[in-house]
CSV table of C-alpha atoms and ligand atoms in Angstrom, one decimal:
chain,number,residue,atom,x,y,z
A,1,MET,CA,0.0,0.0,0.0
A,2,LYS,CA,2.8,2.3,0.9
A,3,SER,CA,4.6,1.6,-2.5
A,4,LYS,CA,1.5,2.2,-4.4
A,5,PHE,CA,1.2,5.6,-2.6
A,6,ARG,CA,4.8,6.5,-3.6
A,7,TRP,CA,4.2,5.8,-7.3
A,8,GLN,CA,1.2,8.1,-7.2
A,9,TRP,CA,3.2,10.9,-5.5
A,10,TRP,CA,5.8,10.7,-8.3
A,11,ALA,CA,3.2,10.8,-11.0
A,12,VAL,CA,1.6,13.9,-9.4
A,13,THR,CA,4.9,15.6,-9.0
A,14,LEU,CA,5.8,14.9,-12.7
A,15,GLY,CA,2.4,16.1,-13.8
A,16,VAL,CA,2.8,19.4,-11.9
A,17,PHE,CA,6.3,19.8,-13.3
A,18,LEU,CA,5.1,19.2,-16.8
A,19,ILE,CA,2.2,21.7,-16.3
A,20,VAL,CA,4.6,24.3,-15.0
A,21,ILE,CA,6.9,23.8,-18.0
A,22,ALA,CA,3.9,24.0,-20.3
A,23,ILE,CA,2.7,27.2,-18.6
A,24,PHE,CA,6.2,28.7,-18.9
A,25,SER,CA,6.5,27.7,-22.6
A,26,VAL,CA,3.1,29.3,-23.4
A,27,LYS,CA,4.0,32.4,-21.5
A,28,LEU,CA,7.4,32.6,-23.2
A,29,TYR,CA,5.7,32.2,-26.6
A,30,ALA,CA,3.2,34.7,-25.7
A,31,ASP,CA,5.8,37.3,-24.7
A,32,ARG,CA,7.8,36.7,-27.8
A,33,HIS,CA,4.8,37.0,-30.0
A,34,ALA,CA,3.9,40.2,-28.2
A,35,ALA,CA,7.4,41.6,-28.7
A,36,ALA,CA,7.4,40.5,-32.3
A,37,MET,CA,4.0,42.2,-32.8
A,38,ALA,CA,5.3,45.4,-31.1
A,39,ALA,CA,8.4,45.3,-33.3
A,40,SER,CA,6.3,44.7,-36.4
A,41,LYS,CA,4.0,47.5,-35.4
A,42,THR,CA,7.0,49.8,-34.9
A,43,HIS,CA,8.3,48.8,-38.2
A,44,ALA,CA,5.0,49.2,-39.8
A,45,LYS,CA,4.7,52.6,-38.2
A,46,SER,CA,8.2,53.6,-39.4
A,47,VAL,CA,7.3,52.3,-42.9
A,48,SER,CA,4.1,54.3,-43.0
A,49,GLU,CA,6.0,57.3,-41.6
A,50,HIS,CA,8.6,56.8,-44.3
A,51,GLU,CA,5.9,56.5,-46.9
A,52,ALA,CA,4.1,59.5,-45.5
A,53,ALA,CA,7.3,61.4,-45.5
A,54,VAL,CA,8.0,60.4,-49.1
A,55,ALA,CA,4.4,61.3,-50.1
A,56,SER,CA,4.7,64.6,-48.3
A,57,SER,CA,8.0,65.3,-49.9
A,58,ARG,CA,6.5,64.4,-53.2
A,59,ARG,CA,3.5,66.6,-52.5
A,60,HIS,CA,5.8,69.4,-51.5
A,61,ALA,CA,7.9,68.9,-54.6
A,62,ALA,CA,4.7,68.8,-56.7
A,63,ARG,CA,3.5,71.9,-55.0
A,64,LYS,CA,6.9,73.5,-55.6
A,65,ALA,CA,6.9,72.4,-59.2
A,66,SER,CA,3.3,73.5,-59.5
A,67,LYS,CA,4.3,76.9,-58.0
A,68,ARG,CA,7.2,77.0,-60.4
A,69,HIS,CA,4.8,76.2,-63.2
A,70,VAL,CA,2.3,78.8,-62.1
A,71,ALA,CA,5.1,81.3,-61.8
A,72,ALA,CA,6.4,80.3,-65.2
A,73,VAL,CA,2.9,80.5,-66.7
A,74,SER,CA,2.1,83.8,-65.0
A,75,SER,CA,5.5,85.2,-66.1
A,76,ARG,CA,4.8,84.0,-69.7
A,77,ARG,CA,1.3,85.6,-69.4
A,78,ARG,CA,2.8,88.8,-68.0
A,79,ALA,CA,5.3,88.9,-70.9
A,80,ALA,CA,2.5,88.2,-73.4
A,81,ALA,CA,0.3,90.9,-71.8
A,82,GLU,CA,3.2,93.3,-71.9
A,83,ALA,CA,3.9,92.4,-75.5
A,84,SER,CA,0.3,92.8,-76.5
A,85,ARG,CA,0.1,96.1,-74.5
A,86,GLU,CA,3.1,97.4,-76.4
A,87,GLU,CA,1.7,96.2,-79.7
A,88,ALA,CA,-1.6,97.9,-78.8
A,89,GLN,CA,0.3,101.1,-78.0
A,90,SER,CA,2.2,100.9,-81.2
A,91,LYS,CA,-1.0,100.2,-83.1
A,92,ALA,CA,-2.7,103.0,-81.3
A,93,ALA,CA,0.3,105.2,-82.4
A,94,GLN,CA,-0.1,103.8,-85.9
A,95,VAL,CA,-3.8,104.4,-86.0
A,96,GLY,CA,-3.6,107.9,-84.6
A,97,GLN,CA,-4.9,110.4,-87.1
A,98,ASN,CA,-3.4,113.6,-88.7
A,99,HIS,CA,-6.6,115.5,-88.2
A,100,ILE,CA,-9.5,115.9,-85.7
A,101,ALA,CA,-12.4,113.4,-85.9
A,102,GLU,CA,-14.7,116.0,-87.5
A,103,ALA,CA,-12.4,116.0,-90.5
A,104,ASN,CA,-13.2,112.3,-91.2
A,105,GLN,CA,-16.0,113.3,-93.6
A,106,TYR,CA,-13.6,115.1,-96.0
A,107,ALA,CA,-10.4,113.2,-95.4
A,108,TYR,CA,-9.0,110.8,-98.1
A,109,PRO,CA,-6.3,108.2,-97.7
A,110,VAL,CA,-3.2,109.2,-99.5
A,111,ALA,CA,-3.0,105.8,-101.2
A,112,GLN,CA,-6.4,106.3,-102.9
A,113,VAL,CA,-5.4,109.8,-104.0
A,114,LYS,CA,-2.1,108.5,-105.4
A,115,GLN,CA,-3.9,105.7,-107.3
A,116,GLU,CA,-6.2,108.3,-108.9
A,117,MET,CA,-3.2,110.5,-109.8
A,118,ASP,CA,-1.3,107.6,-111.3
A,119,ALA,CA,-4.2,106.0,-113.1
A,120,PRO,CA,-6.9,108.6,-113.5
A,121,TYR,CA,-10.5,107.6,-113.1
A,122,THR,CA,-9.7,104.2,-111.6
A,123,SER,CA,-9.5,105.1,-107.9
A,124,PRO,CA,-12.1,104.1,-105.4
A,125,ILE,CA,-12.7,107.8,-104.8
A,126,LYS,CA,-16.4,108.2,-105.4
A,127,GLU,CA,-19.2,110.4,-104.2
A,128,LYS,CA,-18.7,110.0,-100.5
A,129,ASP,CA,-22.4,109.7,-99.6
A,130,ALA,CA,-23.4,107.7,-102.7
A,131,PRO,CA,-23.6,103.9,-102.6
A,132,TYR,CA,-20.2,102.2,-103.3
A,133,THR,CA,-21.6,100.8,-106.6
A,134,SER,CA,-22.3,104.3,-107.9
A,135,PRO,CA,-20.4,105.1,-111.1
A,136,ILE,CA,-20.4,108.7,-110.1
A,137,LYS,CA,-16.9,109.8,-109.3
A,138,GLU,CA,-16.4,113.0,-107.4
A,139,LYS,CA,-13.9,115.6,-108.2
A,140,VAL,CA,-11.8,116.5,-105.2
A,141,VAL,CA,-9.1,119.1,-104.7
A,142,PHE,CA,-6.5,119.0,-102.0
A,143,LEU,CA,-5.0,122.3,-101.2
A,144,THR,CA,-1.6,121.7,-99.7
A,145,PHE,CA,0.7,124.2,-98.0
A,146,ASP,CA,4.4,123.4,-97.5
A,147,ASP,CA,7.2,124.7,-95.3
A,148,GLY,CA,5.2,126.2,-92.3
A,149,PRO,CA,4.3,126.8,-89.7
A,150,ASN,CA,5.1,130.5,-89.1
A,151,THR,CA,3.4,133.4,-87.4
A,152,VAL,CA,3.0,135.5,-90.6
A,153,ASN,CA,1.6,133.7,-93.6
A,154,SER,CA,0.3,130.5,-91.9
A,155,PRO,CA,-2.4,132.5,-89.9
A,156,LYS,CA,-3.4,134.4,-93.1
A,157,VAL,CA,-3.9,131.1,-94.9
A,158,LEU,CA,-5.9,129.8,-92.0
A,159,ASP,CA,-8.2,132.9,-92.1
A,160,ILE,CA,-8.7,132.6,-95.9
A,161,LEU,CA,-9.6,128.9,-95.6
A,162,SER,CA,-11.9,129.6,-92.7
A,163,GLN,CA,-13.7,132.4,-94.6
A,164,ALA,CA,-14.1,130.2,-97.6
A,165,GLY,CA,-15.3,127.3,-95.4
A,166,VAL,CA,-12.8,124.8,-96.9
A,167,HIS,CA,-10.0,122.7,-95.6
A,168,GLY,CA,-6.4,122.0,-96.6
A,169,THR,CA,-3.3,120.0,-95.7
A,170,PHE,CA,-0.3,121.5,-94.1
A,171,PHE,CA,3.1,119.8,-94.7
A,172,VAL,CA,5.1,121.1,-91.8
A,173,VAL,CA,8.9,121.3,-91.4
A,174,GLY,CA,10.0,120.1,-88.0
A,175,LYS,CA,12.5,122.9,-87.4
A,176,GLN,CA,9.8,125.4,-88.0
A,177,VAL,CA,7.9,124.2,-84.9
A,178,SER,CA,8.8,126.4,-81.9
A,179,PRO,CA,7.1,127.9,-78.9
A,180,GLU,CA,6.1,130.8,-81.1
A,181,THR,CA,4.7,128.8,-84.0
A,182,ALA,CA,3.2,125.9,-81.9
A,183,PRO,CA,-0.1,127.8,-81.4
A,184,VAL,CA,-0.4,128.2,-85.2
A,185,LEU,CA,0.2,124.5,-85.7
A,186,LYS,CA,-2.4,123.8,-83.1
A,187,ALA,CA,-4.9,126.2,-84.7
A,188,GLU,CA,-4.4,124.5,-88.1
A,189,TYR,CA,-5.2,121.1,-86.5
A,190,ASP,CA,-8.1,122.4,-84.4
A,191,ALA,CA,-9.7,124.0,-87.4
A,192,GLY,CA,-10.0,120.6,-89.1
A,193,HIS,CA,-7.1,120.8,-91.5
A,194,ALA,CA,-4.7,117.9,-91.9
A,195,ILE,CA,-1.1,117.8,-90.9
A,196,GLY,CA,1.6,116.1,-93.1
A,197,LEU,CA,5.3,115.8,-92.4
A,198,HIS,CA,7.9,117.6,-94.6
A,199,SER,CA,11.2,116.6,-93.0
A,200,MET,CA,13.0,118.1,-90.0
A,201,THR,CA,15.6,120.3,-91.8
A,202,HIS,CA,14.3,120.7,-95.4
A,203,ASP,CA,18.1,120.5,-96.2
A,204,TYR,CA,18.6,119.0,-99.6
A,205,SER,CA,22.3,118.4,-99.0
A,206,LEU,CA,21.5,116.3,-95.9
A,207,LEU,CA,18.5,114.5,-97.3
A,208,TYR,CA,19.8,113.9,-100.8
A,209,PRO,CA,23.6,114.2,-101.0
A,210,SER,CA,24.6,114.0,-104.7
A,211,ARG,CA,20.9,114.0,-105.4
A,212,VAL,CA,20.6,110.5,-104.0
A,213,GLY,CA,18.2,109.8,-101.0
A,214,ALA,CA,20.1,109.2,-97.7
A,215,THR,CA,17.7,106.6,-96.3
A,216,ALA,CA,18.9,106.8,-92.6
A,217,VAL,CA,18.8,110.6,-92.6
A,218,ILE,CA,15.3,110.7,-94.2
A,219,GLU,CA,14.1,108.0,-91.7
A,220,ASN,CA,15.5,110.0,-88.7
A,221,GLU,CA,14.0,113.3,-89.9
A,222,ALA,CA,10.6,111.6,-90.4
A,223,LYS,CA,10.8,110.2,-86.8
A,224,SER,CA,11.9,113.6,-85.4
A,225,ALA,CA,9.3,115.6,-87.3
A,226,GLN,CA,6.5,113.2,-86.2
A,227,ALA,CA,7.7,113.5,-82.5
A,228,VAL,CA,7.9,117.3,-82.7
A,229,VAL,CA,4.4,117.7,-84.1
A,230,GLN,CA,3.1,115.1,-81.7
A,231,GLN,CA,4.5,117.1,-78.8
A,232,VAL,CA,2.3,120.0,-79.8
A,233,LEU,CA,-0.8,118.2,-80.9
A,234,GLY,CA,-0.8,115.3,-78.3
A,235,SER,CA,-0.5,111.6,-78.4
A,236,ASP,CA,-3.8,111.1,-80.4
A,237,PHE,CA,-2.0,112.7,-83.3
A,238,ARG,CA,-0.1,110.8,-85.8
A,239,SER,CA,0.6,111.7,-89.4
A,240,HIS,CA,0.7,109.1,-92.1
A,241,ILE,CA,1.6,111.4,-94.9
A,242,TRP,CA,5.0,112.7,-96.0
A,243,ARG,CA,6.1,115.1,-98.7
A,244,TYR,CA,9.7,114.9,-99.8
A,245,PRO,CA,11.3,118.4,-99.9
A,246,GLY,CA,11.7,119.1,-103.6
A,247,GLY,CA,9.3,116.3,-104.5
A,248,HIS,CA,9.8,112.6,-104.9
A,249,PHE,CA,10.3,112.9,-108.6
A,250,SER,CA,13.3,115.2,-108.2
A,251,TRP,CA,15.7,112.7,-106.6
A,252,LYS,CA,17.3,109.3,-107.2
A,253,GLY,CA,17.4,106.2,-105.1
A,254,LEU,CA,14.4,106.8,-102.9
A,255,ALA,CA,13.1,103.2,-102.9
A,256,ALA,CA,14.8,102.3,-99.6
A,257,ALA,CA,13.7,105.6,-98.0
A,258,ASP,CA,10.1,104.9,-99.3
A,259,ALA,CA,10.3,101.5,-97.6
A,260,ALA,CA,11.6,103.0,-94.4
A,261,LEU,CA,8.8,105.6,-94.3
A,262,SER,CA,6.3,102.9,-94.9
A,263,ARG,CA,7.6,101.0,-91.9
A,264,LEU,CA,7.0,104.2,-89.9
A,265,GLY,CA,3.4,104.3,-91.2
A,266,LEU,CA,4.1,107.1,-93.7
A,267,ASP,CA,3.3,107.3,-97.4
A,268,TRP,CA,4.7,110.0,-99.6
A,269,ILE,CA,2.7,112.2,-102.0
A,270,ASP,CA,3.8,114.8,-104.5
A,271,TRP,CA,1.2,117.0,-106.4
A,272,ASP,CA,-0.5,117.4,-109.8
A,273,ALA,CA,-1.2,121.1,-109.8
A,274,ALA,CA,1.0,124.1,-108.7
A,275,VAL,CA,0.9,127.9,-108.6
A,276,GLY,CA,4.6,128.5,-109.3
A,277,ASP,CA,5.5,129.7,-105.9
A,278,ALA,CA,8.5,127.3,-105.6
A,279,LEU,CA,10.3,128.7,-108.7
A,280,SER,CA,13.3,131.0,-108.6
A,281,PRO,CA,12.6,134.7,-108.2
A,282,ALA,CA,13.3,135.2,-111.9
A,283,GLN,CA,10.8,132.6,-113.0
A,284,GLU,CA,8.0,132.9,-110.4
A,285,PRO,CA,4.7,134.7,-111.2
A,286,LYS,CA,4.7,138.3,-110.1
A,287,THR,CA,1.0,139.0,-110.1
A,288,GLU,CA,-2.2,137.2,-109.1
A,289,ASP,CA,-3.3,136.9,-112.7
A,290,ALA,CA,0.1,135.4,-113.6
A,291,MET,CA,-0.2,133.0,-110.8
A,292,LEU,CA,-3.7,131.9,-111.9
A,293,GLN,CA,-2.4,131.5,-115.5
A,294,TYR,CA,0.5,129.4,-114.2
A,295,HIS,CA,-1.9,127.3,-112.2
A,296,LEU,CA,-4.1,126.6,-115.3
A,297,ARG,CA,-1.1,125.7,-117.3
A,298,SER,CA,0.0,123.3,-114.6
A,299,LEU,CA,-3.3,121.4,-114.9
A,300,ASN,CA,-2.3,120.4,-118.5
A,301,VAL,CA,1.2,119.3,-117.4
A,302,TYR,CA,-0.2,116.5,-115.3
A,303,PRO,CA,-2.7,113.9,-116.6
A,304,ALA,CA,-6.4,114.8,-116.3
A,305,SER,CA,-7.7,113.3,-113.1
A,306,ASN,CA,-10.6,113.5,-110.6
A,307,VAL,CA,-8.2,114.7,-108.0
A,308,ARG,CA,-6.0,117.7,-107.9
A,309,VAL,CA,-3.3,118.0,-105.3
A,310,VAL,CA,-2.2,121.7,-105.4
A,311,LEU,CA,1.3,122.5,-104.3
A,312,MET,CA,1.4,125.9,-102.5
A,313,HIS,CA,3.6,127.4,-99.8
A,314,ASP,CA,2.7,129.2,-96.6
A,315,ALA,CA,6.4,130.0,-95.9
A,316,LEU,CA,7.6,133.5,-95.2
A,317,GLY,CA,7.9,135.5,-98.4
A,318,LYS,CA,5.1,133.6,-100.2
A,319,ASP,CA,2.8,136.7,-100.0
A,320,LEU,CA,1.6,136.4,-103.6
A,321,THR,CA,0.3,132.8,-102.8
A,322,VAL,CA,-1.7,134.2,-99.9
A,323,LYS,CA,-3.1,137.0,-102.0
A,324,THR,CA,-4.1,134.6,-104.9
A,325,LEU,CA,-5.4,131.8,-102.7
A,326,PRO,CA,-9.1,133.0,-102.6
A,327,ARG,CA,-9.1,133.0,-106.4
A,328,ILE,CA,-7.6,129.5,-106.5
A,329,ILE,CA,-10.3,128.3,-104.2
A,330,GLN,CA,-12.9,130.0,-106.4
A,331,TYR,CA,-11.6,128.2,-109.5
A,332,TYR,CA,-12.1,124.7,-107.9
A,333,ARG,CA,-15.5,125.7,-106.5
A,334,ASP,CA,-16.6,126.9,-110.0
A,335,ASN,CA,-15.5,123.7,-111.5
A,336,GLY,CA,-17.4,121.4,-109.1
A,337,TYR,CA,-14.7,120.2,-106.9
A,338,LYS,CA,-15.1,119.2,-103.3
A,339,PHE,CA,-12.3,120.2,-100.9
A,340,GLY,CA,-10.6,117.3,-99.2
A,341,VAL,CA,-7.7,116.8,-96.9
A,342,LEU,CA,-5.0,114.1,-97.1
A,343,GLU,CA,-4.7,111.4,-94.4
B,401,LIG,ZN1,9.2,122.4,-99.0
């Protein structure tokens, strides 16, 4: 009985021992698993932190890139806006007129007038109020006055034109514009006359050395004359017409100068009627009748045309022109001409 009890005691002791070992094993496993889980969590956290960091850095980079893009786009837009503003300004300068708005009704583009002078009766110059299809072509005279402004004859010409109720075109010389003559120029413009450019110096030896056009000189004088007149008449003013001192036909090699003027928005025009006031003192008419006779003869020198561009001068000393002007105006009125200005 005693031995049987001993065997039982050993069995229980072994059982307890095995249970304790089992418990320990489980606990050890559990602890290790927990540690592994914690480590894995930490790793996962650090991975996700890394990913988050990468993503954030990517977002940041993307934002930076996007900011750069936006900056580049807005800089491009600013540049484009600036360019288009400059273009608009230059266009505005180009589209400025050489007369007040009220003169639109009797202003004719120089290109049309030249076309009619070169190929009579083919120009689009027609009755201004008639439908475009009308075959009626109107006769238009353009009274032009070169070499002003001055404070003596220019105001007299203005008075005569005003009394007759007609308008003309003044081809002004830049060097003639001064504080004294600026009000005369302004009066010409304000009264509805047109302003053309006639160089800065009117010096043949500078403009046409050896009778050949000096392109750079002509271009510079055109720019200066435009600027000088603009200073008096304001930024709305811009002339598109140019008369070569001495006339285009008098000189050689003007093709390059013509092109340079064209780039400045200027077109040149000569004349197809004259009163002889540019001749030498020995040749020029001495009386009003002689001047009228000269004028009539000049009409036969040039081809018959619907348009007459009359060369006259309002310079100092051209007193006979001023005296004869009312009769010149009367001649064109009697012969059914309208009075236009060149633009
Ligand atoms: Zn002249």
